[in-house]
mmCIF file of C-alpha atoms and ligand atoms in Angstrom:
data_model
loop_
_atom_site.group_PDB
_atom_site.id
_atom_site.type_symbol
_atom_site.label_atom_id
_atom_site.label_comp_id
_atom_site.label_asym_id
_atom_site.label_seq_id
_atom_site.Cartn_x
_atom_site.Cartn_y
_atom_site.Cartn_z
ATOM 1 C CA UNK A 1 0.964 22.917 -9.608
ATOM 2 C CA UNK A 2 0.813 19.655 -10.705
ATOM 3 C CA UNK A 3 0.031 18.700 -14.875
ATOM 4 C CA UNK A 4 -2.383 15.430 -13.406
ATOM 5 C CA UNK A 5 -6.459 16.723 -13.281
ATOM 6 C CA UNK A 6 -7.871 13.062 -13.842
ATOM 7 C CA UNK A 7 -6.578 9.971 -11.842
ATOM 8 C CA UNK A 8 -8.126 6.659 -12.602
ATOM 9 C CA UNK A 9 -7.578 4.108 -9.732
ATOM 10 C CA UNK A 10 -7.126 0.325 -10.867
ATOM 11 C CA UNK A 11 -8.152 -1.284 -7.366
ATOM 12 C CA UNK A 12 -10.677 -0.491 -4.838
ATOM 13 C CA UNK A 13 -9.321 -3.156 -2.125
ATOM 14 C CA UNK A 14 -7.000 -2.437 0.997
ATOM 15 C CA UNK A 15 -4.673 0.290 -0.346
ATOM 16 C CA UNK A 16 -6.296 1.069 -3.538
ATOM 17 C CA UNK A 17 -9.635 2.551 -1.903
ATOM 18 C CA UNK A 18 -7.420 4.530 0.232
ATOM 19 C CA UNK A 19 -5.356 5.849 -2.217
ATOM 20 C CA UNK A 20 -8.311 6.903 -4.306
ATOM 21 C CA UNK A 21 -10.191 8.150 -1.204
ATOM 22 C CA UNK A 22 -7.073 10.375 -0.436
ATOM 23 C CA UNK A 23 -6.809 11.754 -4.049
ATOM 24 C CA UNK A 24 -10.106 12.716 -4.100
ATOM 25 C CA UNK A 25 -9.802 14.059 -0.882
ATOM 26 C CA UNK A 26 -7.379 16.795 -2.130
ATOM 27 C CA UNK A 27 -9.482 17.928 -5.133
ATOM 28 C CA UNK A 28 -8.917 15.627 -7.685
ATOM 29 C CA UNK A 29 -11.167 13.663 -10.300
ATOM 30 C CA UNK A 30 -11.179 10.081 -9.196
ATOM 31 C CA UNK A 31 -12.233 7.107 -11.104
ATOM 32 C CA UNK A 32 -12.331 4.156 -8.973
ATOM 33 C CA UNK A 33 -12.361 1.025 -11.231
ATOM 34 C CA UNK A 34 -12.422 -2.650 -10.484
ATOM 35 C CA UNK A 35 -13.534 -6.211 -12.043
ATOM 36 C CA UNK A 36 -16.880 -6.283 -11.622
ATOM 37 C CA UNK A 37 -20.237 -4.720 -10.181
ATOM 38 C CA UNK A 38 -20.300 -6.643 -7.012
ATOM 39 C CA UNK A 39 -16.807 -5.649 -5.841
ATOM 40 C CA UNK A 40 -17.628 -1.764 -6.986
ATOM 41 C CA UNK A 41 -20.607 -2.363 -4.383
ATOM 42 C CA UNK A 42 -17.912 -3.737 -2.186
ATOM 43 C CA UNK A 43 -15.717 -0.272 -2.796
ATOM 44 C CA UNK A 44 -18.681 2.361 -2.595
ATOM 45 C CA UNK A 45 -19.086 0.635 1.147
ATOM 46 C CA UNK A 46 -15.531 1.065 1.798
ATOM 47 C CA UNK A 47 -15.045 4.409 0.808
ATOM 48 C CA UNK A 48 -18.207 5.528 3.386
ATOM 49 C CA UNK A 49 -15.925 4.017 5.487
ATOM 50 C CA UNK A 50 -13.209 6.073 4.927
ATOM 51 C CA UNK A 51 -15.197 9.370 5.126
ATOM 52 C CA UNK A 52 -15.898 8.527 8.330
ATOM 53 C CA UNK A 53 -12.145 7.127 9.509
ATOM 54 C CA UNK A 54 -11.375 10.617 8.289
ATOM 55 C CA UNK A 55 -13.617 12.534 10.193
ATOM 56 C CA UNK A 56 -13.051 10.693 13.426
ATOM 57 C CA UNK A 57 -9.328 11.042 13.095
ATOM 58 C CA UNK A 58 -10.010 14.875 12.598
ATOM 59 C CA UNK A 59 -8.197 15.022 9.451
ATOM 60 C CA UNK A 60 -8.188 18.625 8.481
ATOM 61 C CA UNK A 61 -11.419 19.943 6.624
ATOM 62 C CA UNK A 62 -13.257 16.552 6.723
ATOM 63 C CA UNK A 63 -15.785 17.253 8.885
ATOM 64 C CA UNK A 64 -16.781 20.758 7.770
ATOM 65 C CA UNK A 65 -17.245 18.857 3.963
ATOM 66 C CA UNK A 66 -14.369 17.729 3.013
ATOM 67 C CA UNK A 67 -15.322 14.330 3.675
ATOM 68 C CA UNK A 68 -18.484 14.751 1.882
ATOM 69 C CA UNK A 69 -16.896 16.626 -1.298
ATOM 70 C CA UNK A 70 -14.288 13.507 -1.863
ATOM 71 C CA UNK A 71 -16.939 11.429 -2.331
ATOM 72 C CA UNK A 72 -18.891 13.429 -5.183
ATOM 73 C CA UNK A 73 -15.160 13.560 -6.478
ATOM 74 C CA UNK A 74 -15.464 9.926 -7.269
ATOM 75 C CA UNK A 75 -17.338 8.296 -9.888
ATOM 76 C CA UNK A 76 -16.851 4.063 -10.674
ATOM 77 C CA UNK A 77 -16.523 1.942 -13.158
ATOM 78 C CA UNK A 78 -15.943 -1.815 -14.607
ATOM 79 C CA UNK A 79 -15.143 -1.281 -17.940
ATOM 80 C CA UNK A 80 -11.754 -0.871 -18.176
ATOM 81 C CA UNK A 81 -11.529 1.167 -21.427
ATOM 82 C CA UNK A 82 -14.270 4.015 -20.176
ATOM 83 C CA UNK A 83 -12.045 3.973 -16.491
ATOM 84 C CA UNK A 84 -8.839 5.356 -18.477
ATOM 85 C CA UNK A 85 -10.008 6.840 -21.665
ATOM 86 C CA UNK A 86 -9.431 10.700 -20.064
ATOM 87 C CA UNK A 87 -6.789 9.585 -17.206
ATOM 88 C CA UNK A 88 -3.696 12.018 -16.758
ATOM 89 C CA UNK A 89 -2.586 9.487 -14.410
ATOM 90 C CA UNK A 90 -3.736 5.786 -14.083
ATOM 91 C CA UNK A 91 -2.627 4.026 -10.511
ATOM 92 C CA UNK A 92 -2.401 0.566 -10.079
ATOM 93 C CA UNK A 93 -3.785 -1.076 -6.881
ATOM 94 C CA UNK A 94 -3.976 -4.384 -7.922
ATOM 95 C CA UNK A 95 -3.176 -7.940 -6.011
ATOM 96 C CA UNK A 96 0.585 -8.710 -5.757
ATOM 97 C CA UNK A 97 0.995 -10.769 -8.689
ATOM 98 C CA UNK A 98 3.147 -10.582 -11.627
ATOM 99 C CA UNK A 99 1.121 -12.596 -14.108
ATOM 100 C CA UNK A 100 -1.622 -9.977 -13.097
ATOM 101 C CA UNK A 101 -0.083 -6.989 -13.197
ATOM 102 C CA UNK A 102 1.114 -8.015 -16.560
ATOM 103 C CA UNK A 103 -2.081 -9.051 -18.395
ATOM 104 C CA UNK A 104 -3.494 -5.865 -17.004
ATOM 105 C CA UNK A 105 -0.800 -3.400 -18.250
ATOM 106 C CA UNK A 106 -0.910 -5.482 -21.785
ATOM 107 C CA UNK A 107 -4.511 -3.981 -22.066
ATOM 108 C CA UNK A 108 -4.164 -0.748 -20.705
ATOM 109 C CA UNK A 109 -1.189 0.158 -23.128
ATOM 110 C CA UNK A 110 -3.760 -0.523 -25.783
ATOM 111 C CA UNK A 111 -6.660 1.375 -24.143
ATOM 112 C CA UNK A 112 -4.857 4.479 -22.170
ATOM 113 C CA UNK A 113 -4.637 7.512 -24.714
ATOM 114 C CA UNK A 114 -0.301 7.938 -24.984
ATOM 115 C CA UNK A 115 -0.426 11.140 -22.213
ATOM 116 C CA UNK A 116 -1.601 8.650 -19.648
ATOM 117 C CA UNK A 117 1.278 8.059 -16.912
ATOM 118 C CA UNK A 118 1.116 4.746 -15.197
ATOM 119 C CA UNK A 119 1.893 4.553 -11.964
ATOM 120 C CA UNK A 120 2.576 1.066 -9.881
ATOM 121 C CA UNK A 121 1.487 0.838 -6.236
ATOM 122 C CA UNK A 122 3.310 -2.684 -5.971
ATOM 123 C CA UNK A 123 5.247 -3.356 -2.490
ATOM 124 C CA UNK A 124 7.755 -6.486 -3.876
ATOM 125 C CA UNK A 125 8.125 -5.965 -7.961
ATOM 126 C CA UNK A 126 10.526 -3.693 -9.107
ATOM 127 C CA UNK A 127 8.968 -1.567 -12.172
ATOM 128 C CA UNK A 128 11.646 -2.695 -14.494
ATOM 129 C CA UNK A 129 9.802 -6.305 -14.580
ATOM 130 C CA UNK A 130 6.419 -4.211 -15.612
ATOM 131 C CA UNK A 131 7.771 -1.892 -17.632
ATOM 132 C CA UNK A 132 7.865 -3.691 -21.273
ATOM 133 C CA UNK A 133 4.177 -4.643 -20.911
ATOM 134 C CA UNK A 134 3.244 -0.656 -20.486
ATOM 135 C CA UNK A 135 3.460 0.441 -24.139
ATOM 136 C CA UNK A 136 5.239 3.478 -22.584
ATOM 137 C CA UNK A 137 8.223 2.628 -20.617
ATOM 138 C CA UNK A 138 9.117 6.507 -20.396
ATOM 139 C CA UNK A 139 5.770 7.031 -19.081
ATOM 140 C CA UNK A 140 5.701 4.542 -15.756
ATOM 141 C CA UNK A 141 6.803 4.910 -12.443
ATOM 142 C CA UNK A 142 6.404 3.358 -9.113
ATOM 143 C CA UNK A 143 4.153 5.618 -6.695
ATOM 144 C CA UNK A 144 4.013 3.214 -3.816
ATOM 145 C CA UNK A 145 1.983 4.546 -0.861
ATOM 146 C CA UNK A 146 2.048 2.522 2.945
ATOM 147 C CA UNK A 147 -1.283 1.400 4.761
ATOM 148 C CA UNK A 148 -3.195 4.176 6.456
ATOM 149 C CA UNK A 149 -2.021 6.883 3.407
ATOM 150 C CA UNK A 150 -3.861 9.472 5.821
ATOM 151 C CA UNK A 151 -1.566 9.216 8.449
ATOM 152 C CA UNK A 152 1.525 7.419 7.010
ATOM 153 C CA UNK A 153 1.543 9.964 4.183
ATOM 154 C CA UNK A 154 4.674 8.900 2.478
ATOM 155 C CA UNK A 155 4.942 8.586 -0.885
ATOM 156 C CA UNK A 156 8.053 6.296 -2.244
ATOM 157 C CA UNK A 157 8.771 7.367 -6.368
ATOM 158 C CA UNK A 158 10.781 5.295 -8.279
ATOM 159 C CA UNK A 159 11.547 5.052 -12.104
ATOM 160 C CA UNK A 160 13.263 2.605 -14.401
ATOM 161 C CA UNK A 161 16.074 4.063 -15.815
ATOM 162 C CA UNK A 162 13.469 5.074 -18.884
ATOM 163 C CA UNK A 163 10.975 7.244 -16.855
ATOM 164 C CA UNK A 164 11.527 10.692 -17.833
ATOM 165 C CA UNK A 165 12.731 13.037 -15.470
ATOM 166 C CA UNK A 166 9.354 14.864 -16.228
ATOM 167 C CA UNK A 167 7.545 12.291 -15.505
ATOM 168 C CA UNK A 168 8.723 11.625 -11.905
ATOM 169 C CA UNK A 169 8.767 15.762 -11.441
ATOM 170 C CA UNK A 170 5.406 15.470 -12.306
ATOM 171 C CA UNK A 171 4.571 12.887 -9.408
ATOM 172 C CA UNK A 172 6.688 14.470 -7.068
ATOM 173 C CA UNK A 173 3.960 17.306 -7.697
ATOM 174 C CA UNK A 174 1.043 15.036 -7.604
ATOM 175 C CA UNK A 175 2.393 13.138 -4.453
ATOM 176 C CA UNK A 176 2.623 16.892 -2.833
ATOM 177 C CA UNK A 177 -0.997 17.944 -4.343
ATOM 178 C CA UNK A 178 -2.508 14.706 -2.126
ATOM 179 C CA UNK A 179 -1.179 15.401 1.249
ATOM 180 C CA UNK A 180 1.536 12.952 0.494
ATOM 181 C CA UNK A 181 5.548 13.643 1.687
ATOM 182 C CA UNK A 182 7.186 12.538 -2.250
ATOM 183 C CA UNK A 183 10.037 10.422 -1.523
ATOM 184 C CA UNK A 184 11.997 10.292 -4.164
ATOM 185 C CA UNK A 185 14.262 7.112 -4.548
ATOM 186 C CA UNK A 186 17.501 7.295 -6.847
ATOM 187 C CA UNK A 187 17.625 4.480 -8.391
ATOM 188 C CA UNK A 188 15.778 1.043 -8.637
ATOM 189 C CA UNK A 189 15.647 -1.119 -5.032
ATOM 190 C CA UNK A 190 13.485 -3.836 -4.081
ATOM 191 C CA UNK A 191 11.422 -2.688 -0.950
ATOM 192 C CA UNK A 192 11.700 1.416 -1.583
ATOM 193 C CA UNK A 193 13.302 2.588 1.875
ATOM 194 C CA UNK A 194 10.980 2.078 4.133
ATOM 195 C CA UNK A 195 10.575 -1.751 3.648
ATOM 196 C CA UNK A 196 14.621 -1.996 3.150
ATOM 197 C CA UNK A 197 15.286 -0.847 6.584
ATOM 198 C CA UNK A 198 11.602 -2.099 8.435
ATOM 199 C CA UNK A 199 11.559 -5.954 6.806
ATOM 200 C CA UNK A 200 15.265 -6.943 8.149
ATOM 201 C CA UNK A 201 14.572 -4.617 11.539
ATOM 202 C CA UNK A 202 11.483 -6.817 12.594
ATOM 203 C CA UNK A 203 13.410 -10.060 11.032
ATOM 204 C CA UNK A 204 15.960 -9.827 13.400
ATOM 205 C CA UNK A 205 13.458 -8.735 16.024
ATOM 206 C CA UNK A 206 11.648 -12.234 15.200
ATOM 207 C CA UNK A 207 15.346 -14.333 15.778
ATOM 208 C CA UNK A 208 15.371 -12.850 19.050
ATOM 209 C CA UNK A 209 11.725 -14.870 19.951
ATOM 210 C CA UNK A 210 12.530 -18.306 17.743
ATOM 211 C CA UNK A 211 15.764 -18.099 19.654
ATOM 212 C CA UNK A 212 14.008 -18.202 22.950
ATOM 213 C CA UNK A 213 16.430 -14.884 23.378
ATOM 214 C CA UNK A 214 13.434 -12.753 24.837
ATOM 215 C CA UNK A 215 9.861 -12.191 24.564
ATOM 216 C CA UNK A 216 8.228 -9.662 22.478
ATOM 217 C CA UNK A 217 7.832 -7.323 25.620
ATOM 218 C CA UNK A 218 11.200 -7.201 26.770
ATOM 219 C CA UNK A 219 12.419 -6.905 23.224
ATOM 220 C CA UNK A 220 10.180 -4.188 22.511
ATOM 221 C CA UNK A 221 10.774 -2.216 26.222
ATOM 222 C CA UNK A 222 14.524 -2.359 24.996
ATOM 223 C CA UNK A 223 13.694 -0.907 21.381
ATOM 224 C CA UNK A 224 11.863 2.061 23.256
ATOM 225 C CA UNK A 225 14.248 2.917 25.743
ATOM 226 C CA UNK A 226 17.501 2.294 24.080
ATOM 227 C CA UNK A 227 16.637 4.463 20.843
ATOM 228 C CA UNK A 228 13.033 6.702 21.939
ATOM 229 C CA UNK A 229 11.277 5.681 19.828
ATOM 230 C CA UNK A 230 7.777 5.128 20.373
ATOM 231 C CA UNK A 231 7.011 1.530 19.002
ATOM 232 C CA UNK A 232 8.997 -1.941 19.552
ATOM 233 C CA UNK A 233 8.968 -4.495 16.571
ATOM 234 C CA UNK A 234 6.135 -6.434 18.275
ATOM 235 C CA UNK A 235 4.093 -3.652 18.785
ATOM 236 C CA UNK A 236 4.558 -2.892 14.985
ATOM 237 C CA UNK A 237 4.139 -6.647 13.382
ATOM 238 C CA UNK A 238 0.373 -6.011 15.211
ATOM 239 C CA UNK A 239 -0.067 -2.991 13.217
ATOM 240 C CA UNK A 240 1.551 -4.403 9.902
ATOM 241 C CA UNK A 241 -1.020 -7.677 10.487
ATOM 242 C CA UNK A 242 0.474 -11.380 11.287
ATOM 243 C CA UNK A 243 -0.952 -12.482 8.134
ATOM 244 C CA UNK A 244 1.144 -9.907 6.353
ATOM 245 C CA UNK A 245 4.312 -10.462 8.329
ATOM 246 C CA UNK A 246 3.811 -14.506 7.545
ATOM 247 C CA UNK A 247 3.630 -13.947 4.136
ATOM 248 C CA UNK A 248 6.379 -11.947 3.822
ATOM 249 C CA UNK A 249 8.600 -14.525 5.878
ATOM 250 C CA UNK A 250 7.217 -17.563 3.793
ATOM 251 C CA UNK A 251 9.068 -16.107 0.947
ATOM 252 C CA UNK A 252 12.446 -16.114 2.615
ATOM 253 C CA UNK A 253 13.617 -19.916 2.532
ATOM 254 C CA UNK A 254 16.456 -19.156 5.566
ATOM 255 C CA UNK A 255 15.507 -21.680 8.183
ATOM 256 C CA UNK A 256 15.118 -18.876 10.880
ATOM 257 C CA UNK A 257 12.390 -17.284 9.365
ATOM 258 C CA UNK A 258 10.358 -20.689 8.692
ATOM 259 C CA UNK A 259 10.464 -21.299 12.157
ATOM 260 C CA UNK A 260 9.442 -17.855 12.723
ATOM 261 C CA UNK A 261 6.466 -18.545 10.403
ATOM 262 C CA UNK A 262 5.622 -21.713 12.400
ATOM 263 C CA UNK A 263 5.939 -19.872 15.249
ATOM 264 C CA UNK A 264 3.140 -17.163 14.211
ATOM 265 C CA UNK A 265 1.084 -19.795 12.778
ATOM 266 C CA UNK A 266 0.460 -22.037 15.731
ATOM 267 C CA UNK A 267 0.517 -19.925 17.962
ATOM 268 C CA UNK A 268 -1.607 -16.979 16.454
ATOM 269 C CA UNK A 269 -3.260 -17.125 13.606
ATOM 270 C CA UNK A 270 -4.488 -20.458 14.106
ATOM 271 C CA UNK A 271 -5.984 -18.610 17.075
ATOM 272 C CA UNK A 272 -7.594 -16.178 15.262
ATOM 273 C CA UNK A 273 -4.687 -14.023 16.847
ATOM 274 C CA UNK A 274 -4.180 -11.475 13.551
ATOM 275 C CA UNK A 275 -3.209 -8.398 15.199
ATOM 276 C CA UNK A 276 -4.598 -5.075 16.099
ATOM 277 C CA UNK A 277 -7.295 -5.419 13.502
ATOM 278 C CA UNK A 278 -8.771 -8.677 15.762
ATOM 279 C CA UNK A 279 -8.325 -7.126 19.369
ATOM 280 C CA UNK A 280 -5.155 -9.234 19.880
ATOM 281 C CA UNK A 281 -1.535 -10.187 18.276
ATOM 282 C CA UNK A 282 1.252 -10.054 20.328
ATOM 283 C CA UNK A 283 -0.015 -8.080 22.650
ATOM 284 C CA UNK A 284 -4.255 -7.710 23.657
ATOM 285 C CA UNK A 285 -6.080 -4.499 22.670
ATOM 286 C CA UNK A 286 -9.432 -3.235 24.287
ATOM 287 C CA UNK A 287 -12.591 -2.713 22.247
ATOM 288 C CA UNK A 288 -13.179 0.492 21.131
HETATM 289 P P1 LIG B 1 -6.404 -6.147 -2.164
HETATM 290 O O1 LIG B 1 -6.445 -7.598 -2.434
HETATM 291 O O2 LIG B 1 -7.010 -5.601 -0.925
HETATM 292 O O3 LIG B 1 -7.097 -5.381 -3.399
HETATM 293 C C1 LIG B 1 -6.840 -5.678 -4.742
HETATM 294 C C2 LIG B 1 -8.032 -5.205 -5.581
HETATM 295 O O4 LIG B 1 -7.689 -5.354 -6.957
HETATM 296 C C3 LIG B 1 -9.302 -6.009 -5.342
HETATM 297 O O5 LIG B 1 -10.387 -5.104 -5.155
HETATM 298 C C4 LIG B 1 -9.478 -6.813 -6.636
HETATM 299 O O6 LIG B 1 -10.844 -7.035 -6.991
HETATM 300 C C5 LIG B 1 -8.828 -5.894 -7.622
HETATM 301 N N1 LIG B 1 -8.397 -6.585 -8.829
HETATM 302 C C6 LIG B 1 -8.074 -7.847 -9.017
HETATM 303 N N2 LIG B 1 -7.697 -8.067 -10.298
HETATM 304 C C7 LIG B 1 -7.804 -6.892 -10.910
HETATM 305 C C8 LIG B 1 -7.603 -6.466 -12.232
HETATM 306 N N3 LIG B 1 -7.158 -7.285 -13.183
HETATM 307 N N4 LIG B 1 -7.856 -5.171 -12.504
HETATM 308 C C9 LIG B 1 -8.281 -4.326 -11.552
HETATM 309 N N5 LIG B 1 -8.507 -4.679 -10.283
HETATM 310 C C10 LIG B 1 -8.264 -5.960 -9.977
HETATM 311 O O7 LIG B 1 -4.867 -5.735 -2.276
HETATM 312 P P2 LIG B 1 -4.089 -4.511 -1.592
HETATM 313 O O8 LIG B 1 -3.648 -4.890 -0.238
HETATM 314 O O9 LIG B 1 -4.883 -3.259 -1.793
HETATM 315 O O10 LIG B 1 -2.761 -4.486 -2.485
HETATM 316 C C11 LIG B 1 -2.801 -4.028 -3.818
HETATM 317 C C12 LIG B 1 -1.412 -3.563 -4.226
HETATM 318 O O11 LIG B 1 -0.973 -2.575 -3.295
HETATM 319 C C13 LIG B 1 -0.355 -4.661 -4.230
HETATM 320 O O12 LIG B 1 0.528 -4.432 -5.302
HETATM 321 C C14 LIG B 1 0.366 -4.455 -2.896
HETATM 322 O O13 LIG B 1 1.726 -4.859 -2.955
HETATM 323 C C15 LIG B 1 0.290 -2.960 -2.759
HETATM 324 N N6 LIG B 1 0.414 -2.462 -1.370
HETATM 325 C C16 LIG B 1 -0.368 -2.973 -0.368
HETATM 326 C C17 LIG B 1 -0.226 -2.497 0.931
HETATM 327 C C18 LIG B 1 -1.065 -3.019 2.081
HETATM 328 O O14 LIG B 1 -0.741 -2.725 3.241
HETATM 329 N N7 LIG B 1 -2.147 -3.761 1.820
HETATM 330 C C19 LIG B 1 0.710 -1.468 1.204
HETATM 331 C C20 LIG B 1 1.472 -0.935 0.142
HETATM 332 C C21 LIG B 1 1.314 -1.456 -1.136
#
């Protein structure tokens, strides 16, 4: 049984609504906190949303009230002091940017009471460049969840070589209480394990196309055949998003993927071409 009763969720956008939605889900005390009323009004919308996502996607117990019960499990707030005062475990959802992350972990060391645990849901930054703006370095962890945490229900944990072994026992437990598989990682490495082996997988798949190699169908029929498993890279950068995969490959200065980013640029998302989420990416998807 896990130590965490109260979870305060710093974040109500893409992942962070999910993550509290999820928590919630399994029983827990959720306060959902971001900047400002208007984006709260934003979140409340959102997490309706996800009550229903889960209830069409028969998620276990959602439809006979389980859907209904996570909601009353969450309360909101934009006053960052009241959102963490009683937190066993504070998660941060936050944009993607270090000056951000910093500022807002410079306050919360002062506000959080010292039994708070801080958990980072971060995708690039390595805790260790977080870590000194905490207040408690032996208290802070990253608990980094992937997109759709009802379905792709891993949970990657890695400390700094200061979090406690408690401390990550403690969110292996929480991970577990949430419907979450706890991945534990050994020892600090930029993009967990799933992003370690996915990022250079769909990078090379992405040579293959600037190349002028193969198109995405052929590469992907390969993928499926050669190895059985049920997705090519194409079929996966439309699930990721082509605005995600661009961004990602704007960051590497290696000429191949700049071409690849011109590549997705002109010829989708100019277009409006984003991915499943639009109906089309690499491939075409009918309406639901
Ligand atoms: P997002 O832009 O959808 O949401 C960020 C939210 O944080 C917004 O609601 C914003 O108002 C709020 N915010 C901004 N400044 C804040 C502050 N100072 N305090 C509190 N809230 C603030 O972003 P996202 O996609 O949910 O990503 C958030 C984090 O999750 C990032 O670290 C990202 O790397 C990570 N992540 C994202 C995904 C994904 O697929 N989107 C997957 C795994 C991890």
């Amino acid at each position: 049984m896990t130590a965490i009763k109260n979870v305060t969720v710093l974040g109500t956008g893409v992942l962070g609504s999910q993550i509290a939605f999820q928590t919630a889900f399994h029983g827990f005390t959720v306060i959902a906190y971001d900047i400002n009323a208007e984006i709260i009004e934003q979140a409340k919308a959102r997490f309706a949303s996800l009550a229903q996502t889960y209830i069409d996607e028969h998620i276990a117990g959602a439809a006979d009230g389980g859907s209904v019960a996570a909601l009353a499990n969450i309360s909101y707030s934009f006053e960052l002091g009241d959102a963490v005062k009683d937190a066993d475990l504070v998660i941060e959802v936050v944009p993607e940017k270090l000056e951000i992350k910093r500022a807002l972990y410079t306050q919360l060391a002062k506000l959080a009471p010292p039994k708070t645990i801080f958990a980072t849901n971060s995708s690039t930054l390595l805790p260790s460049a977080l870590k000194d703006f905490t207040g408690r370095p032996d208290r802070f962890i990253a608990l980094h969840y992937a997109n759709r945490v009802w379905l792709h229900n891993t949970a990657e944990i890695m400390g700094t070589a200061d979090t406690t072994p408690a401390v990550v026992q403690t969110i292996v437990d929480f991970a577990t209480a949430t419907g979450m598989v706890p991945i534990e990682i050994k020892k600090e490495h930029a993009g967990y394990l799933l992003n370690s082996l996915l990022v250079p997988f769909l990078g090379a798949a992405g040579d293959l196309l600037v190349d002028g190699i193969a198109e995405p169908d052929m590469v992907d029929k390969t993928w499926r055949i050669g190895t059985g498993a049920p997705l090519g890279p194409f079929q996966i950068f439309d699930i990721v998003g082509l605005t995600t995969a661009y961004n990602i490959s704007l960051m590497n200065p290696d000429p191949k993927r700049q071409a690849f980013v011109k590549l997705l640029k002109e010829r989708y998302i100019d277009k409006g071409k984003l991915g499943r989420s639009t109906g089309e990416g690499f491939y075409s998807y009918p309406k639901k």
